[in-house]
Tab-separated table of C-alpha atoms and ligand atoms in Angstrom:
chain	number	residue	atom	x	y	z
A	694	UNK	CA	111.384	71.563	120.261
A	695	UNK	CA	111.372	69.458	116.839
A	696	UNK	CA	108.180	69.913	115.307
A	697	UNK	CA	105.908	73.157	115.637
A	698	UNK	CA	102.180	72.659	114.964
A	699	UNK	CA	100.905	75.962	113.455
A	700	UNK	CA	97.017	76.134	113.656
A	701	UNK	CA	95.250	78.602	111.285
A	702	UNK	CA	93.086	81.545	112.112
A	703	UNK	CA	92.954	84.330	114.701
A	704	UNK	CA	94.391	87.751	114.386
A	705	UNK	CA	98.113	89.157	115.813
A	706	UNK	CA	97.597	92.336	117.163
A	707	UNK	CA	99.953	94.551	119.623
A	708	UNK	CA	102.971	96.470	120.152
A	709	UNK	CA	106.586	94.619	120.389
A	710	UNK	CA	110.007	95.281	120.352
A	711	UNK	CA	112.380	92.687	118.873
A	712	UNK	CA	116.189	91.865	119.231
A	713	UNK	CA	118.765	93.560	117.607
A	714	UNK	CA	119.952	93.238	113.803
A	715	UNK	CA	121.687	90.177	112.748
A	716	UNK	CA	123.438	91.543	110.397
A	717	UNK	CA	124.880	95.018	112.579
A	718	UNK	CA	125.204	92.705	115.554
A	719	UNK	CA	127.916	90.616	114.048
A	720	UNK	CA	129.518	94.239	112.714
A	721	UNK	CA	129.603	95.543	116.158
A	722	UNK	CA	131.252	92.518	117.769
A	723	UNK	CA	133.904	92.372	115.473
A	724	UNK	CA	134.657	95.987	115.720
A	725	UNK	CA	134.462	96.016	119.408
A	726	UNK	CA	137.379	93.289	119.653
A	727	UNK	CA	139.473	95.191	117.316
A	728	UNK	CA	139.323	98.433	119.226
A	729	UNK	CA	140.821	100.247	121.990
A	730	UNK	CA	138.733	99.507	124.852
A	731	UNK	CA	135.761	98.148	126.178
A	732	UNK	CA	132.392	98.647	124.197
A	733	UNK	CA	129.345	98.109	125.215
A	734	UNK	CA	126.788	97.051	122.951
A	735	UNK	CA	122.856	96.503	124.129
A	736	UNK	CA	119.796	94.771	121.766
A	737	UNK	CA	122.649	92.186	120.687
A	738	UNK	CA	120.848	89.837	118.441
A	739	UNK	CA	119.518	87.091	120.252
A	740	UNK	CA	120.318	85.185	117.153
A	741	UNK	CA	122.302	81.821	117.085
A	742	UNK	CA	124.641	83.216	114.677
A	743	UNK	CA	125.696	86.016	116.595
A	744	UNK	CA	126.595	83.929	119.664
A	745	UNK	CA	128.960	82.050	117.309
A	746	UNK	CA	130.619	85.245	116.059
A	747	UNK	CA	131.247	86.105	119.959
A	748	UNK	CA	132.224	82.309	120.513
A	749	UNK	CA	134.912	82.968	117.569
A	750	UNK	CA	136.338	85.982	118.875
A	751	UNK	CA	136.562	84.425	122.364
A	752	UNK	CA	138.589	81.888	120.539
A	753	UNK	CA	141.159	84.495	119.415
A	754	UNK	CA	141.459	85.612	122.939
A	755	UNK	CA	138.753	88.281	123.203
A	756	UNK	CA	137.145	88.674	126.582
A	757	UNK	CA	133.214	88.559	126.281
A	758	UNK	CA	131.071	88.990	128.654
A	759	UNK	CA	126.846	88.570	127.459
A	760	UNK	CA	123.713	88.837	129.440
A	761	UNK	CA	120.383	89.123	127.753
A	762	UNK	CA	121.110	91.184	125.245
A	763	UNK	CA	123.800	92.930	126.685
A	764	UNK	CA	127.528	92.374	125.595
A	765	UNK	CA	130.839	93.861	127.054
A	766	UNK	CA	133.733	93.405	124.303
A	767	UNK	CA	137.084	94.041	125.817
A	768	UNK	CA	138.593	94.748	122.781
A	769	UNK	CA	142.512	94.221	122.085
A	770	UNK	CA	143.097	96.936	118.771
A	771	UNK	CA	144.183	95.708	115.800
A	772	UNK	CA	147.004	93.615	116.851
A	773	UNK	CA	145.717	92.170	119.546
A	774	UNK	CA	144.146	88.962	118.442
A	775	UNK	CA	145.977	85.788	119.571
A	776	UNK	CA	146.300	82.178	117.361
A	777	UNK	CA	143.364	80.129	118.447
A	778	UNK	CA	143.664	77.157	120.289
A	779	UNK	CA	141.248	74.895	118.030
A	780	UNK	CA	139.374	75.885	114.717
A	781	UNK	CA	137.052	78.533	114.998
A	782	UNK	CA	133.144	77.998	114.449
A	783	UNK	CA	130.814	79.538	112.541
A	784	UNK	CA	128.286	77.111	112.941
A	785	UNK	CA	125.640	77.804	110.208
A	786	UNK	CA	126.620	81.633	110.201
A	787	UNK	CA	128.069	82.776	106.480
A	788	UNK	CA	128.214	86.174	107.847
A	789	UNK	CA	130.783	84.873	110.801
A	790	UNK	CA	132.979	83.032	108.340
A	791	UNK	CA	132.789	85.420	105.534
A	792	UNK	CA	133.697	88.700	107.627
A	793	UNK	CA	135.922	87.138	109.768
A	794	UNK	CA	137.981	85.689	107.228
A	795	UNK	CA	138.765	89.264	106.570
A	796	UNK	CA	140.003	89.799	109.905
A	797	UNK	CA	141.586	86.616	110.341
A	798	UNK	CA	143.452	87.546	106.391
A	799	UNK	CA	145.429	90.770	108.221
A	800	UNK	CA	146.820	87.810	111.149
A	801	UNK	CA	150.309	87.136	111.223
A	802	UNK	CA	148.778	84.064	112.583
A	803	UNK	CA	147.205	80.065	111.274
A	804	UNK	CA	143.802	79.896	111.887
A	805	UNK	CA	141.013	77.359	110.509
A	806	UNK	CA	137.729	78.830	110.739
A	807	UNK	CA	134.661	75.760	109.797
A	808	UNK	CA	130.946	75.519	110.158
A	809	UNK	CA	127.978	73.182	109.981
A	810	UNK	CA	126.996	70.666	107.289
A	811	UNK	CA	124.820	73.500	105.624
A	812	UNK	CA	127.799	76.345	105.505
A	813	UNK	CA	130.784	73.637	105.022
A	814	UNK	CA	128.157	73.875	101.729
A	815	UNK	CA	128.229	76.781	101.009
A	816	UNK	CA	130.427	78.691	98.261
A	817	UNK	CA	133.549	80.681	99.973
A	818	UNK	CA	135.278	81.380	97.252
A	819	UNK	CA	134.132	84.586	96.842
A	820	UNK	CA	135.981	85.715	99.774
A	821	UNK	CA	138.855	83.543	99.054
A	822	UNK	CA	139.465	84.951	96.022
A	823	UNK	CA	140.135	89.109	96.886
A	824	UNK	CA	142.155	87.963	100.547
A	825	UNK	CA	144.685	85.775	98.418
A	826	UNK	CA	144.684	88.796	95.776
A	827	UNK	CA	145.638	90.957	98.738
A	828	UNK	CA	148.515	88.009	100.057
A	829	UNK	CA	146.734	86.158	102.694
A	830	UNK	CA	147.643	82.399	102.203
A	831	UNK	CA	144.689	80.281	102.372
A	832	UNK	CA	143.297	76.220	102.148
A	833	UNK	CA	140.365	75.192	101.758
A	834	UNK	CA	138.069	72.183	101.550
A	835	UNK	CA	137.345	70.864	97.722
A	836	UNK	CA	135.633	73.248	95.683
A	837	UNK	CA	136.393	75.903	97.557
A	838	UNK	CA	134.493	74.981	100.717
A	839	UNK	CA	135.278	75.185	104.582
A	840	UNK	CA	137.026	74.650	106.226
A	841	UNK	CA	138.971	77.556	105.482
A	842	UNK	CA	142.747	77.758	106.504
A	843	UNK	CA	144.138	81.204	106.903
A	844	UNK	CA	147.578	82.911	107.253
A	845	UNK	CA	147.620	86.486	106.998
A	846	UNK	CA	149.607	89.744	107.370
A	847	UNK	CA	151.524	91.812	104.663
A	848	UNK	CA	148.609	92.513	102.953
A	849	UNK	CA	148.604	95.101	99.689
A	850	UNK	CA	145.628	97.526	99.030
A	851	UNK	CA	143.192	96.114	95.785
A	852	UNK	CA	140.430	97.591	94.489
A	853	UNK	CA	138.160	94.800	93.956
A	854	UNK	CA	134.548	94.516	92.365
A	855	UNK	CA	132.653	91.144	94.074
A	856	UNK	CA	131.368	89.446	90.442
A	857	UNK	CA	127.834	88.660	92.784
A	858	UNK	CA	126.959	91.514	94.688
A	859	UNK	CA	127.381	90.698	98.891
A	860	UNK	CA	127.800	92.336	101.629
A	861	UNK	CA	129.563	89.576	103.388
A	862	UNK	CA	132.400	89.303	101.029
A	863	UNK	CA	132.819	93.190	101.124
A	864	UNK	CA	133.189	93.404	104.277
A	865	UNK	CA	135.682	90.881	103.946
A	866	UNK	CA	138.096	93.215	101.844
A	867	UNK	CA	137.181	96.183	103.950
A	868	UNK	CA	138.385	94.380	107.050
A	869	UNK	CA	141.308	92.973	105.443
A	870	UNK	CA	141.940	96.717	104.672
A	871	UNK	CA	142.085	97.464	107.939
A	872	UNK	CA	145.379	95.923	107.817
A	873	UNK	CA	146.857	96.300	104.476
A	874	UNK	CA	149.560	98.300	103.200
A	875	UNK	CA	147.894	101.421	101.017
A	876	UNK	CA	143.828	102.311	100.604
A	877	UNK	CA	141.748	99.292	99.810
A	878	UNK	CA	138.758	100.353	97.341
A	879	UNK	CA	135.944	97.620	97.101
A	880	UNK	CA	133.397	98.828	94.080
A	881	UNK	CA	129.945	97.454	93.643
A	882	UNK	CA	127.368	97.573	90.946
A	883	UNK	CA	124.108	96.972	92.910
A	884	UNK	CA	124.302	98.865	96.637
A	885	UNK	CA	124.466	95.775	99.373
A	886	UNK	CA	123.872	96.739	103.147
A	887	UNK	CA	126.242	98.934	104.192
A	888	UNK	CA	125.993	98.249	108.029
A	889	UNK	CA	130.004	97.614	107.958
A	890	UNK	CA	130.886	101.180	106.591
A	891	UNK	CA	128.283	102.505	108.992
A	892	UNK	CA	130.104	100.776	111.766
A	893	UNK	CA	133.609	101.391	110.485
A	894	UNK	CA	132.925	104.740	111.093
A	895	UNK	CA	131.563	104.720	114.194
A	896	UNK	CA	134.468	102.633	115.786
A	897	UNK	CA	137.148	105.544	114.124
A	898	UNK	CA	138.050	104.026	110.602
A	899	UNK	CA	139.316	106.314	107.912
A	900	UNK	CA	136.919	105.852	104.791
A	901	UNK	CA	136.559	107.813	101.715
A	902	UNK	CA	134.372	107.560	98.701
A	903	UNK	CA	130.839	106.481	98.925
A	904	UNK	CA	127.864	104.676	97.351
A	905	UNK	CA	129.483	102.547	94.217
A	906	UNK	CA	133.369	102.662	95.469
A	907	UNK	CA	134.103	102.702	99.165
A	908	UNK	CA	137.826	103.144	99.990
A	909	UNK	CA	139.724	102.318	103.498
A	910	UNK	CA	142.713	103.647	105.039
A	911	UNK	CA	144.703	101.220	106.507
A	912	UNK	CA	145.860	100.684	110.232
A	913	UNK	CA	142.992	103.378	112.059
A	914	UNK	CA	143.315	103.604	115.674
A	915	UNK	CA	139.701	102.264	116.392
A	916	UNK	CA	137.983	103.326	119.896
A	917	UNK	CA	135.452	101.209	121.874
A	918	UNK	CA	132.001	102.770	121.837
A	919	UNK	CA	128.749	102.585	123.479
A	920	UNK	CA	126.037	100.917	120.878
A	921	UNK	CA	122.178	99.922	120.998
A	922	UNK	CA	121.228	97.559	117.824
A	923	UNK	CA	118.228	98.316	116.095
A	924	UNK	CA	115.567	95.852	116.184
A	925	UNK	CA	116.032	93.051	113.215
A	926	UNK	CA	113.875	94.298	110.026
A	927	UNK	CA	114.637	90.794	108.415
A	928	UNK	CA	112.867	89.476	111.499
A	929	UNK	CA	110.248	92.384	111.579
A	930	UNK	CA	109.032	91.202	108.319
A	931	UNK	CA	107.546	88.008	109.131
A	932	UNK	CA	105.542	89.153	111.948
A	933	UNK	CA	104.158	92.053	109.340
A	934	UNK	CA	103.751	89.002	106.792
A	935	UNK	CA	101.580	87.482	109.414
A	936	UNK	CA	99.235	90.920	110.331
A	937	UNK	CA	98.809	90.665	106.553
A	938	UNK	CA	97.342	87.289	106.512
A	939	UNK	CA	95.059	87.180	109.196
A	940	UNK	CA	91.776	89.530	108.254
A	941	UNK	CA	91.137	92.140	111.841
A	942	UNK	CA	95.003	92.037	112.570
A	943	UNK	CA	97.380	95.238	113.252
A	944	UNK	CA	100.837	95.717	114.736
A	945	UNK	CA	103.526	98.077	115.701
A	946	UNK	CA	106.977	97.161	116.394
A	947	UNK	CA	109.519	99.764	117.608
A	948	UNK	CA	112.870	100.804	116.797
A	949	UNK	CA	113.064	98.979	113.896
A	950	UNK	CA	116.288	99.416	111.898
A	951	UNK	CA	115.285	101.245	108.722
A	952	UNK	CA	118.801	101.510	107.041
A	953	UNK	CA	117.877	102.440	103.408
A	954	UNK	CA	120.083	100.074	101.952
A	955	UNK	CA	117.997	97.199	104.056
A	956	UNK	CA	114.462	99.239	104.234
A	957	UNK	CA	113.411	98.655	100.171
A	958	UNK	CA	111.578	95.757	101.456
A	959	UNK	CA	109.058	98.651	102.631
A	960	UNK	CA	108.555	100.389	99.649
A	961	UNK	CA	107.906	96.993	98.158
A	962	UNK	CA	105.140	96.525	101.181
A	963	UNK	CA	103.134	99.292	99.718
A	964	UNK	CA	103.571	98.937	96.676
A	965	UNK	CA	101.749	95.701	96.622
A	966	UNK	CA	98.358	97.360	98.726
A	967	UNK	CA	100.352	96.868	102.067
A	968	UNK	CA	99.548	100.360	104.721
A	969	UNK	CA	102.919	99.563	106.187
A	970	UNK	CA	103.882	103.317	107.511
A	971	UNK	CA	106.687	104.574	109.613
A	972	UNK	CA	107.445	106.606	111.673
A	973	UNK	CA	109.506	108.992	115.027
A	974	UNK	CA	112.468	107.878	112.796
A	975	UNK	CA	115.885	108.305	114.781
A	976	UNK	CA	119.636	108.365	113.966
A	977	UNK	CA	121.494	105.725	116.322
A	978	UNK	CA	125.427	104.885	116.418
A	979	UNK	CA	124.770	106.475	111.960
A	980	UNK	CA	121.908	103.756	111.590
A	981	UNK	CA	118.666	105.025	110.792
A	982	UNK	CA	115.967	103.501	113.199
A	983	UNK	CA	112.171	104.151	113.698
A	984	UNK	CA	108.779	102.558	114.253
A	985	UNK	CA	106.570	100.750	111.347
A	986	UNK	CA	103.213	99.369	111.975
A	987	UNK	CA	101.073	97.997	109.511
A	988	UNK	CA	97.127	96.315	109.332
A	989	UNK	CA	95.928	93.704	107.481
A	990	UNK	CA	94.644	95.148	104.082
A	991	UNK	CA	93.865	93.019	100.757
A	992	UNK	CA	97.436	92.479	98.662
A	993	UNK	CA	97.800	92.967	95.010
A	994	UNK	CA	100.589	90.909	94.217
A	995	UNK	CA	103.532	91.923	92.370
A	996	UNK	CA	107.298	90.836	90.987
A	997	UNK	CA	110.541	91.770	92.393
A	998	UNK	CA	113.910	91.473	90.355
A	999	UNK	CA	117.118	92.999	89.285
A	1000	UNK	CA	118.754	95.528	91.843
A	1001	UNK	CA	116.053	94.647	94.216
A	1002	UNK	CA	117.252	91.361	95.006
A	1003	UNK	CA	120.285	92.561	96.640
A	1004	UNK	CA	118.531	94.908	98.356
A	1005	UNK	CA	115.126	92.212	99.996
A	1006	UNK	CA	117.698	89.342	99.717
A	1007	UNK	CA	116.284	88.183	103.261
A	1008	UNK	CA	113.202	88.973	103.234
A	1009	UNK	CA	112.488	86.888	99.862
A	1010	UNK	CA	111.027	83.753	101.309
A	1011	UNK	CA	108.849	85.528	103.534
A	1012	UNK	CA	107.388	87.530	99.915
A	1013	UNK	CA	106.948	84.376	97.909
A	1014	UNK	CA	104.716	82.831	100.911
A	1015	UNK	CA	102.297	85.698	100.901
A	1016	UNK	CA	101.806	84.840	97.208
A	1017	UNK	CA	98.877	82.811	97.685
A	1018	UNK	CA	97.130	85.402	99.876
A	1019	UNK	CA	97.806	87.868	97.043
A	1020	UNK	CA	95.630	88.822	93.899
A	1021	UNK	CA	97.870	88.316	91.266
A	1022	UNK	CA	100.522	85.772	93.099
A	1023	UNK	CA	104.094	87.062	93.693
A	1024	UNK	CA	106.917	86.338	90.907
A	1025	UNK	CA	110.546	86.686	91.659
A	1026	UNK	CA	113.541	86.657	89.234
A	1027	UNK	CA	117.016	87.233	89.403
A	1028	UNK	CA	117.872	85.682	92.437
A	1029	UNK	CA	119.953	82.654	91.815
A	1030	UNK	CA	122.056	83.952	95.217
A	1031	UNK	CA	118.768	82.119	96.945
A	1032	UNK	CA	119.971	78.623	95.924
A	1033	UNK	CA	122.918	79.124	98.524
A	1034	UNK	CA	121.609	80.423	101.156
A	1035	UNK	CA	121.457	78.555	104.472
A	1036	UNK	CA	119.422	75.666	102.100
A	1037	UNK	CA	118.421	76.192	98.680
A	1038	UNK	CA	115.565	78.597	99.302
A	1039	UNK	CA	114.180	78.599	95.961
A	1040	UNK	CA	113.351	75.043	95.708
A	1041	UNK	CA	112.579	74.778	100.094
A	1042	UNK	CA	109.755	77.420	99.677
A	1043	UNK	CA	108.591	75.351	95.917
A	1044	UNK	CA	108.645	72.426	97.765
A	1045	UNK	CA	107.009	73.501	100.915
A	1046	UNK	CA	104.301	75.725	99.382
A	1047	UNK	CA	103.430	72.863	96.918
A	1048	UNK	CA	102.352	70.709	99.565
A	1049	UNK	CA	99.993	73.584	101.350
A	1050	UNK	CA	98.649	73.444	97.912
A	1051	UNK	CA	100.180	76.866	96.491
A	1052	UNK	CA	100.484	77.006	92.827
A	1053	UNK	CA	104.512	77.289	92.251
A	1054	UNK	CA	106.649	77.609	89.306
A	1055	UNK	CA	110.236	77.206	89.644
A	1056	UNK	CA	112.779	79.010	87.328
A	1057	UNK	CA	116.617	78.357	87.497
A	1058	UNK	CA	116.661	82.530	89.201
A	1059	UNK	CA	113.591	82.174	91.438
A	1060	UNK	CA	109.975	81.449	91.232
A	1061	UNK	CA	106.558	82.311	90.251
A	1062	UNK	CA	103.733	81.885	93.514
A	1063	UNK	CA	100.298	82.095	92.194
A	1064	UNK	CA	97.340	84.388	93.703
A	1065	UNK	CA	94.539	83.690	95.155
A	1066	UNK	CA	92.801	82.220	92.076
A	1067	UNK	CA	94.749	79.014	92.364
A	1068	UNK	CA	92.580	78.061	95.622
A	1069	UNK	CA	93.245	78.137	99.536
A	1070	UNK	CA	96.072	76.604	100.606
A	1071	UNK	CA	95.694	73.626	102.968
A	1072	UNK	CA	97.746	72.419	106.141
A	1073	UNK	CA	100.691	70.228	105.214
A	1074	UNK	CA	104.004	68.253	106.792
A	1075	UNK	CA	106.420	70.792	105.664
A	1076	UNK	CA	110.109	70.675	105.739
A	1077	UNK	CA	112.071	74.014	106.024
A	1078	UNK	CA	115.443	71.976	105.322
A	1079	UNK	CA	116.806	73.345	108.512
A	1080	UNK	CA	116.379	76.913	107.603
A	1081	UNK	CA	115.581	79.520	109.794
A	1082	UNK	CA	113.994	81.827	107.285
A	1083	UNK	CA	112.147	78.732	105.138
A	1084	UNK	CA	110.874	77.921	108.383
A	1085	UNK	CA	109.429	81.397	109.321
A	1086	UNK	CA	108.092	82.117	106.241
A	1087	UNK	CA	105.974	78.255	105.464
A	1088	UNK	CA	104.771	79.301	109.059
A	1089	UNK	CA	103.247	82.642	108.230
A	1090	UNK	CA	101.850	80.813	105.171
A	1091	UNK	CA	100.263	78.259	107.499
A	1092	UNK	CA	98.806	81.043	109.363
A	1093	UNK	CA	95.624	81.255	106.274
A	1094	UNK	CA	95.777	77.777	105.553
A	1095	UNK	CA	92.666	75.056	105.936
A	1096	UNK	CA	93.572	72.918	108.702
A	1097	UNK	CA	97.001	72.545	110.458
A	1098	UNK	CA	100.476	72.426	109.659
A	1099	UNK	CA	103.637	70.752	111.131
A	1100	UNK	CA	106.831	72.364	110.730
A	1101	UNK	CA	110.068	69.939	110.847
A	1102	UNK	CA	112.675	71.043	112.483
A	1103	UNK	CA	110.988	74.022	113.833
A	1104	UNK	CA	113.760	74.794	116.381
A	1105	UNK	CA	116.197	76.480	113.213
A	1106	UNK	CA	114.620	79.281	113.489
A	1107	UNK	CA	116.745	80.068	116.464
A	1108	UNK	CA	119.728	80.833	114.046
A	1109	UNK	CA	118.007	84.326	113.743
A	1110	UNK	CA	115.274	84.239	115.773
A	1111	UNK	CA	114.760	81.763	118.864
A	1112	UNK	CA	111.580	83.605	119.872
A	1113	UNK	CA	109.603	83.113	117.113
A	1114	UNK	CA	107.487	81.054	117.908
A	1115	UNK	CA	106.597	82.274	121.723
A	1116	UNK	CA	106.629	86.239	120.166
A	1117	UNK	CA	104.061	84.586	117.502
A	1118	UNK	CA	101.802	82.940	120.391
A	1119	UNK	CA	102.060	86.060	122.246
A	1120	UNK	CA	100.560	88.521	119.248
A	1121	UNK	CA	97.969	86.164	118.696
A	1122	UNK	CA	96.804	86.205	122.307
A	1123	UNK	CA	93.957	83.300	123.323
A	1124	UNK	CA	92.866	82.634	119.706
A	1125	UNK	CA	96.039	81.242	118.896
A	1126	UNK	CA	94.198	77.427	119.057
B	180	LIG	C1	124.421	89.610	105.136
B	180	LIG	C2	124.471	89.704	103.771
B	180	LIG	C3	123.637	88.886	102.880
B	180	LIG	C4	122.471	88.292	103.646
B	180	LIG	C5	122.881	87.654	104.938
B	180	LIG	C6	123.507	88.695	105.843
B	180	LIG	C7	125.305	90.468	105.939
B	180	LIG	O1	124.421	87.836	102.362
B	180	LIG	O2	121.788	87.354	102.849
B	180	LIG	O3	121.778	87.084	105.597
B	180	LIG	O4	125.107	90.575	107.161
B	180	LIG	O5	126.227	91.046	105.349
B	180	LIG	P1	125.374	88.038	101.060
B	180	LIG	O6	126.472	88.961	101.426
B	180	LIG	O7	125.884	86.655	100.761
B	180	LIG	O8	124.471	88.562	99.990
């Protein structure tokens, strides 16, 4: 694909339905090959990411089988993993590497797990750090980079507080608990998306405690269950970003997952003059679900920091572009985590928005988007930096620019999303030139 051409103008209007959760669809695969059993799991995540979380499994001998959107796991219980052949990739997925160094920390087994240039970037110390606490042995590339080198088994129980709040890295622990000897506690400050408890769960583990200290019992007997994913919220949000740009637009997208420790993003929506409402709200496999639809409306602007960062982590890029079709521009603080991300997202959306014309302030913990006062923004070559969410979000931007844009690189937003583009055509039916 290389470069996308995003024209301004028209209106997205309709109803859709998109893939599963990233984030639950990585959970789900895991848990399936470390149960009793075959699960089934429909609305996999169409996502690039996910694909290499099943390619790493099938790599510790985990039979797969995945059709559009449906995936058989045969799993093999908790000691049934076998020593890969080769290193295991994760590709540009942090989620694959982070939670499956967990699982690959309770192995009696060598493995090397690796990625991409962008996640051989990325920090892994964070989950390095608790698993060698707990006894896995494990090398890595300088400054704690991949590839990562693991040998496990004999783990002890901790009780471990991540110093940066993230999901990935307790999930780590917790699946490293799975196997250790005595309950593994993992505490945390600000609540991170708890899709893994959820999950944990559902599959049979034994977990105690709750929001602030969640505490496994080792060696479960976990069963293989039947699962649909909820649709992707993270993904949801862009196509609402869009409705809210283009004047006459309205949408509905169904089955959304609505998890409250992912759904703040929301509240946030409203609070800043967007009518996003929801509602038939379900309980699926312990995750809430439901539909949200929204309409374009005028947007007030607002500033998002502190304990809400954890909680709109993903979604951030998408807010900062709709600064400059707010009234008092979009300011966001506290969320240094951004600068290592799949690219450093703070300085890919300055950069990017800068050259549509956007007023941007950078700070070392996020950035400042002015409002509509600082003028309309303009079509521009943009570079997302090869990130999937950079990508989405300069593109809803470019929806209420003057004139077009070109998107580099468009393809990356396959790592989440592959469809984005033709779902995007699609909503905005013939007046998409
Ligand atoms: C994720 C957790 C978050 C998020 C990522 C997915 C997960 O990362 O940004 O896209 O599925 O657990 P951190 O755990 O690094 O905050």
């Amino acid at each position: 694909m290389g470069k996308r051409v995003i024209s301004p103008g028209g209106t997205v209007e309709g109803v859709i339905e998109l893939p599963g959760d990233k984030s639950i669809s990585h959970r789900y695969a895991i848990l399936a090959a470390l149960a009793e059993g075959t699960s089934e799991i429909s609305n996999y995540a169409s996502a690039a990411d996910c694909r290499s979380t099943l390619e790493c499994l099938r790599g510790l001998g985990i039979g797969i089988e995945s059709k559009e959107g449906r995936v058989r796991v045969a799993g093999k219980g908790l000691d049934g993993l076998r020593e890969p052949q080769r290193a295991l990739d994760a590709e540009n997925s942090g989620s694959t590497m982070r939670m499956l160094a967990g699982v690959l920390a309770g192995q009696r087994f060598t493995s090397t797990i690796t990625g991409d240039d962008s996640l051989r970037k990325r920090p892994m110390r964070r989950v390095i750090e608790p698993l060698r606490q707990m006894g896995a042995e494990i090398r890595s590339h300088e400054g704690d980079r991949a590839p990562l080198e693991i040998r496990g088994g004999g783990l002890r129980a901790i009780d471990y507080t991540p110093p940066t709040p993230s999901a990935q890295v307790k999930s780590a622990v917790l699946f490293a608990g799975l196997y250790a000897h005595g309950v593994t506690t993992v505490r945390e400050g600000v609540n991170t998306r708890d899709h893994t408890e959820v999950a944990l769960r559902e599959f049979g583990a034994v977990m105690d405690g709750g929001r602030g200290a969640i505490r496994i019992h080792p060696r479960p007997k976990l069963t293989a269950r039947q699962l649909v994913v909820p649709s992707d919220l993270s993904t949801a949000v862009f196509f609402i970003g869009a409705t809210l740009v283009l004047p006459g637009s309205s949408l509905m997208l169904h089955n959304v997952g609505l998890n409250p420790t992912r759904a703040r993003v929301l509240d946030f929506f409203n609070s800043i003059g967007a009518p996003v409402r929801v509602a038939t709200v379900q309980m699926r496999n312990g995750e809430l679900v439901g539909d949200v639809s929204v309409r374009h409306a005028a947007l007030e602007g607002g500033t998002i920091s502190g304990s809400q960062v954890a909680e709109m982590i993903d979604e951030l890029p998408l807010l900062a572009a709709l600064g400059p079709f707010t009234e008092k521009g979009i300011e966001i603080h506290d969320a240094q985590e951004l600068r290592v991300k799949e690219s450093d997202r703070i300085a890919a959306l300055a950069e990017g928005l800068r050259q549509m014309g956007a007023r941007v302030e950078e700070f070392p913990d996020g950035l400042r988007v002015e409002g509509r006062s600082a003028g309309k923004l303009r079509g521009a070559k943009v570079d997302p930096r090869g990130d999937h969410r950079i990508a989405m979000a300069l593109s809803v931007a470019a929806l209420g620019a003057e004139g077009d844009t070109t998107i580099r690189d468009a393809e990356c937003v396959g790592v989440s999303f592959p469809e984005f583009y033709s779902t995007l055509d699609k909503l905005r039916g013939s007046e998409k030139k």
